[in-house]
PDB file of C-alpha atoms in Angstrom:
ATOM      1  CA  HIS A   1       9.789   8.063 -11.507  1.00 73.00           C
ATOM      2  CA  SER A   2      10.570   4.430 -12.023  1.00 75.00           C
ATOM      3  CA  VAL A   3      12.466   2.603  -9.290  1.00 78.00           C
ATOM      4  CA  ASP A   4      14.142  -0.393 -10.860  1.00 73.00           C
ATOM      5  CA  SER A   5      17.207  -1.061  -8.726  1.00 76.00           C
ATOM      6  CA  TYR A   6      18.704  -0.618  -5.268  1.00 75.00           C
ATOM      7  CA  ALA A   7      20.871   2.151  -6.736  1.00 80.00           C
ATOM      8  CA  HIS A   8      17.867   4.528  -6.849  1.00 81.00           C
ATOM      9  CA  ASP A   9      17.819   7.224  -4.129  1.00 85.00           C
ATOM     10  CA  ALA A  10      14.473   5.903  -2.841  1.00 82.00           C
ATOM     11  CA  MET A  11      16.088   2.571  -1.974  1.00 80.00           C
ATOM     12  CA  GLN A  12      19.039   3.931   0.012  1.00 80.00           C
ATOM     13  CA  GLY A  13      19.089   2.629   3.571  1.00 76.00           C
ATOM     14  CA  ILE A  14      16.429  -0.003   2.955  1.00 77.00           C
ATOM     15  CA  PRO A  15      17.448  -3.399   4.294  1.00 75.00           C
ATOM     16  CA  LYS A  16      18.119  -5.802   1.423  1.00 75.00           C
ATOM     17  CA  ASN A  17      16.246  -8.511   3.338  1.00 78.00           C
ATOM     18  CA  LEU A  18      13.044  -6.445   3.525  1.00 76.00           C
ATOM     19  CA  SER A  19      10.279  -8.569   2.039  1.00 75.00           C
ATOM     20  CA  THR A  20       9.121  -7.497  -1.409  1.00 74.00           C
ATOM     21  CA  ARG A  21       5.632  -7.207   0.093  1.00 74.00           C
ATOM     22  CA  PHE A  22       6.824  -4.264   2.183  1.00 78.00           C
ATOM     23  CA  ARG A  23       9.194  -2.462  -0.205  1.00 81.00           C
ATOM     24  CA  LYS A  24       6.461  -0.089  -1.301  1.00 83.00           C
ATOM     25  CA  LEU A  25       6.424   1.465   2.198  1.00 84.00           C
ATOM     26  CA  PRO A  26       9.844   3.139   1.987  1.00 84.00           C
ATOM     27  CA  LEU A  27       9.195   4.040  -1.658  1.00 86.00           C
ATOM     28  CA  LEU A  28       5.943   5.787  -0.784  1.00 89.00           C
ATOM     29  CA  GLU A  29       7.583   7.523   2.163  1.00 89.00           C
ATOM     30  CA  HIS A  30      10.443   8.729  -0.063  1.00 90.00           C
ATOM     31  CA  PHE A  31       8.203  10.165  -2.770  1.00 92.00           C
ATOM     32  CA  LEU A  32       5.602  11.667  -0.413  1.00 93.00           C
ATOM     33  CA  ARG A  33       8.409  13.688   1.183  1.00 92.00           C
ATOM     34  CA  ARG A  34       9.042  15.197  -2.274  1.00 94.00           C
ATOM     35  CA  TYR A  35       5.549  15.438  -3.829  1.00 94.00           C
ATOM     36  CA  GLU A  36       2.098  16.444  -2.544  1.00 95.00           C
ATOM     37  CA  ARG A  37       0.474  13.381  -4.121  1.00 95.00           C
ATOM     38  CA  VAL A  38       1.871  10.093  -5.349  1.00 93.00           C
ATOM     39  CA  MET A  39       0.524   7.268  -7.468  1.00 92.00           C
ATOM     40  CA  TYR A  40       2.044   3.869  -6.793  1.00 90.00           C
ATOM     41  CA  VAL A  41       1.711   1.294  -9.565  1.00 89.00           C
ATOM     42  CA  ASP A  42       3.069  -2.266  -9.305  1.00 86.00           C
ATOM     43  CA  ASP A  43       5.331  -3.362 -12.132  1.00 83.00           C
ATOM     44  CA  ASP A  44       2.727  -5.869 -13.374  1.00 84.00           C
ATOM     45  CA  VAL A  45       0.022  -3.233 -13.941  1.00 86.00           C
ATOM     46  CA  LEU A  46      -0.732  -1.615 -17.281  1.00 87.00           C
ATOM     47  CA  ILE A  47      -2.636   1.670 -17.466  1.00 88.00           C
ATOM     48  CA  GLY A  48      -4.149   2.231 -20.874  1.00 91.00           C
ATOM     49  CA  PRO A  49      -4.294   5.566 -22.675  1.00 91.00           C
ATOM     50  CA  ALA A  50      -8.084   5.722 -22.323  1.00 93.00           C
ATOM     51  CA  ALA A  51      -7.968   5.288 -18.522  1.00 90.00           C
ATOM     52  CA  ALA A  52      -9.461   8.069 -16.439  1.00 90.00           C
ATOM     53  CA  SER A  53      -7.096  10.263 -14.415  1.00 90.00           C
ATOM     54  CA  LEU A  54      -6.608   8.470 -11.113  1.00 89.00           C
ATOM     55  CA  PHE A  55      -5.517  11.734  -9.486  1.00 91.00           C
ATOM     56  CA  ALA A  56      -8.738  13.426 -10.613  1.00 92.00           C
ATOM     57  CA  LEU A  57     -10.847  10.525  -9.320  1.00 90.00           C
ATOM     58  CA  THR A  58      -9.240  10.557  -5.863  1.00 90.00           C
ATOM     59  CA  PRO A  59     -10.048  13.424  -3.478  1.00 90.00           C
ATOM     60  CA  CYS A  60      -6.839  15.041  -2.184  1.00 88.00           C
ATOM     61  CA  HIS A  61      -6.898  13.627   1.352  1.00 86.00           C
ATOM     62  CA  SER A  62      -8.288  10.216   0.470  1.00 86.00           C
ATOM     63  CA  LEU A  63      -6.667   6.921  -0.374  1.00 85.00           C
ATOM     64  CA  GLY A  64      -7.308   5.859  -3.930  1.00 86.00           C
ATOM     65  CA  ALA A  65      -7.102   2.085  -4.379  1.00 83.00           C
ATOM     66  CA  THR A  66      -8.678  -0.699  -6.370  1.00 77.00           C
ATOM     67  CA  LEU A  67     -11.381  -2.605  -4.537  1.00 73.00           C
ATOM     68  CA  GLU A  68     -11.702  -6.335  -5.118  1.00 69.00           C
ATOM     69  CA  ARG A  69     -14.169  -8.931  -3.941  1.00 63.00           C
ATOM     70  CA  HIS A  70     -12.621 -11.137  -1.286  1.00 57.00           C
ATOM     71  CA  LYS A  71     -11.715 -14.606  -2.505  1.00 56.00           C
ATOM     72  CA  PRO A  72     -11.780 -16.859   0.599  1.00 53.00           C
ATOM     73  CA  ALA A  73      -9.681 -19.632  -0.938  1.00 51.00           C
ATOM     74  CA  GLY A  74      -7.089 -17.262  -2.413  1.00 52.00           C
ATOM     75  CA  TRP A  75      -4.062 -15.490  -1.047  1.00 49.00           C
ATOM     76  CA  HIS A  76      -6.155 -12.353  -0.486  1.00 52.00           C
ATOM     77  CA  ALA A  77      -7.496 -14.049   2.631  1.00 53.00           C
ATOM     78  CA  LEU A  78      -4.136 -13.251   4.246  1.00 54.00           C
ATOM     79  CA  HIS A  79      -4.509  -9.572   3.412  1.00 55.00           C
ATOM     80  CA  ARG A  80      -8.032  -9.442   4.847  1.00 55.00           C
ATOM     81  CA  ARG A  81      -6.969 -11.125   8.087  1.00 58.00           C
ATOM     82  CA  ALA A  82      -3.908  -8.873   8.429  1.00 59.00           C
ATOM     83  CA  ALA A  83      -6.067  -5.774   7.848  1.00 57.00           C
ATOM     84  CA  CYS A  84      -8.542  -6.934  10.492  1.00 60.00           C
ATOM     85  CA  ASP A  85      -5.662  -7.416  12.940  1.00 60.00           C
ATOM     86  CA  LEU A  86      -3.992  -4.124  12.027  1.00 55.00           C
ATOM     87  CA  TYR A  87      -7.135  -2.054  12.523  1.00 52.00           C
ATOM     88  CA  HIS A  88      -8.286  -4.088  15.540  1.00 53.00           C
ATOM     89  CA  SER A  89     -11.622  -4.869  13.919  1.00 53.00           C
ATOM     90  CA  PRO A  90     -13.747  -7.185  16.022  1.00 54.00           C
ATOM     91  CA  ASN A  91     -13.719 -10.783  14.827  1.00 51.00           C
ATOM     92  CA  ASN A  92     -17.476 -10.621  14.428  1.00 46.00           C
ATOM     93  CA  ALA A  93     -17.280  -7.662  12.036  1.00 50.00           C
ATOM     94  CA  VAL A  94     -18.872  -8.818   8.794  1.00 47.00           C
ATOM     95  CA  TRP A  95     -15.796  -8.253   6.663  1.00 47.00           C
ATOM     96  CA  CYS A  96     -13.469  -9.932   9.209  1.00 54.00           C
ATOM     97  CA  SER A  97     -15.583 -12.964  10.053  1.00 53.00           C
ATOM     98  CA  GLY A  98     -15.677 -14.431   6.564  1.00 54.00           C
ATOM     99  CA  GLY A  99     -19.338 -13.696   5.961  1.00 53.00           C
ATOM    100  CA  GLY A 100     -20.984 -11.155   3.748  1.00 50.00           C
ATOM    101  CA  ASN A 101     -19.865  -9.541   0.527  1.00 56.00           C
ATOM    102  CA  GLN A 102     -16.325  -8.576   1.481  1.00 62.00           C
ATOM    103  CA  LEU A 103     -14.191  -6.019  -0.289  1.00 65.00           C
ATOM    104  CA  ILE A 104     -10.457  -5.557   0.147  1.00 67.00           C
ATOM    105  CA  PHE A 105      -8.159  -3.126  -1.567  1.00 71.00           C
ATOM    106  CA  ASN A 106      -5.366  -4.168  -3.863  1.00 75.00           C
ATOM    107  CA  SER A 107      -2.256  -2.168  -2.976  1.00 80.00           C
ATOM    108  CA  GLY A 108      -0.846  -2.608  -6.502  1.00 84.00           C
ATOM    109  CA  VAL A 109      -2.414   0.700  -7.558  1.00 87.00           C
ATOM    110  CA  MET A 110      -2.736   3.483  -4.988  1.00 89.00           C
ATOM    111  CA  VAL A 111      -3.018   7.266  -4.925  1.00 92.00           C
ATOM    112  CA  LEU A 112      -1.836   8.869  -1.677  1.00 92.00           C
ATOM    113  CA  SER A 113      -1.356  12.405  -0.365  1.00 93.00           C
ATOM    114  CA  ARG A 114       1.439  13.767   1.793  1.00 93.00           C
ATOM    115  CA  ASP A 115      -0.772  15.315   4.486  1.00 91.00           C
ATOM    116  CA  ALA A 116      -3.046  12.315   4.951  1.00 90.00           C
ATOM    117  CA  HIS A 117      -0.652   9.395   4.510  1.00 88.00           C
ATOM    118  CA  LEU A 118       2.959  10.361   5.225  1.00 89.00           C
ATOM    119  CA  PRO A 119       2.514  10.407   9.027  1.00 87.00           C
ATOM    120  CA  HIS A 120       1.363   6.774   8.880  1.00 83.00           C
ATOM    121  CA  LEU A 121       4.041   5.665   6.419  1.00 81.00           C
ATOM    122  CA  ALA A 122       6.827   7.287   8.417  1.00 75.00           C
ATOM    123  CA  ARG A 123       6.270   4.742  11.226  1.00 76.00           C
ATOM    124  CA  TRP A 124       7.160   1.622   9.195  1.00 73.00           C
ATOM    125  CA  ARG A 125      10.816   1.658  10.268  1.00 70.00           C
ATOM    126  CA  GLY A 126       9.866   1.208  13.923  1.00 74.00           C
ATOM    127  CA  GLU A 127       7.648  -1.816  13.256  1.00 72.00           C
ATOM    128  CA  LYS A 128       8.566  -5.441  12.895  1.00 71.00           C
ATOM    129  CA  LEU A 129       7.192  -6.207   9.448  1.00 66.00           C
ATOM    130  CA  VAL A 130       6.160  -9.833   9.082  1.00 66.00           C
ATOM    131  CA  CYS A 131       3.754 -11.638   6.794  1.00 60.00           C
ATOM    132  CA  ARG A 132       1.056 -13.597   8.550  1.00 54.00           C
TER     133      ARG A 132
END
């Protein structure tokens, strides 16, 4: 399915002022209630015909996502810091402290499963979603 407007069923009840950074949360919740597994692809991503099957590469109860090297001067630093805060990683953890060979995942391409991920996604409405 392609969601290209607020008229789509997946967008019903979503606050219009919800940051674009967080709009994938209600979309994923909507589709995981209807399908066992879902692939989310940002609108700026192209998947070529020779690409491997992302569903086949991702075990059923795992999160499939693209890993990227952390770029300290780039905007990804915000994602790394937010992830460290979200998962309560100690500040001295190698990937949270700024040292080491850090990897983050790019949420522009993800494969999720209903059983493993829907319980977590269903909580977004009760959270105050802010960018840090």
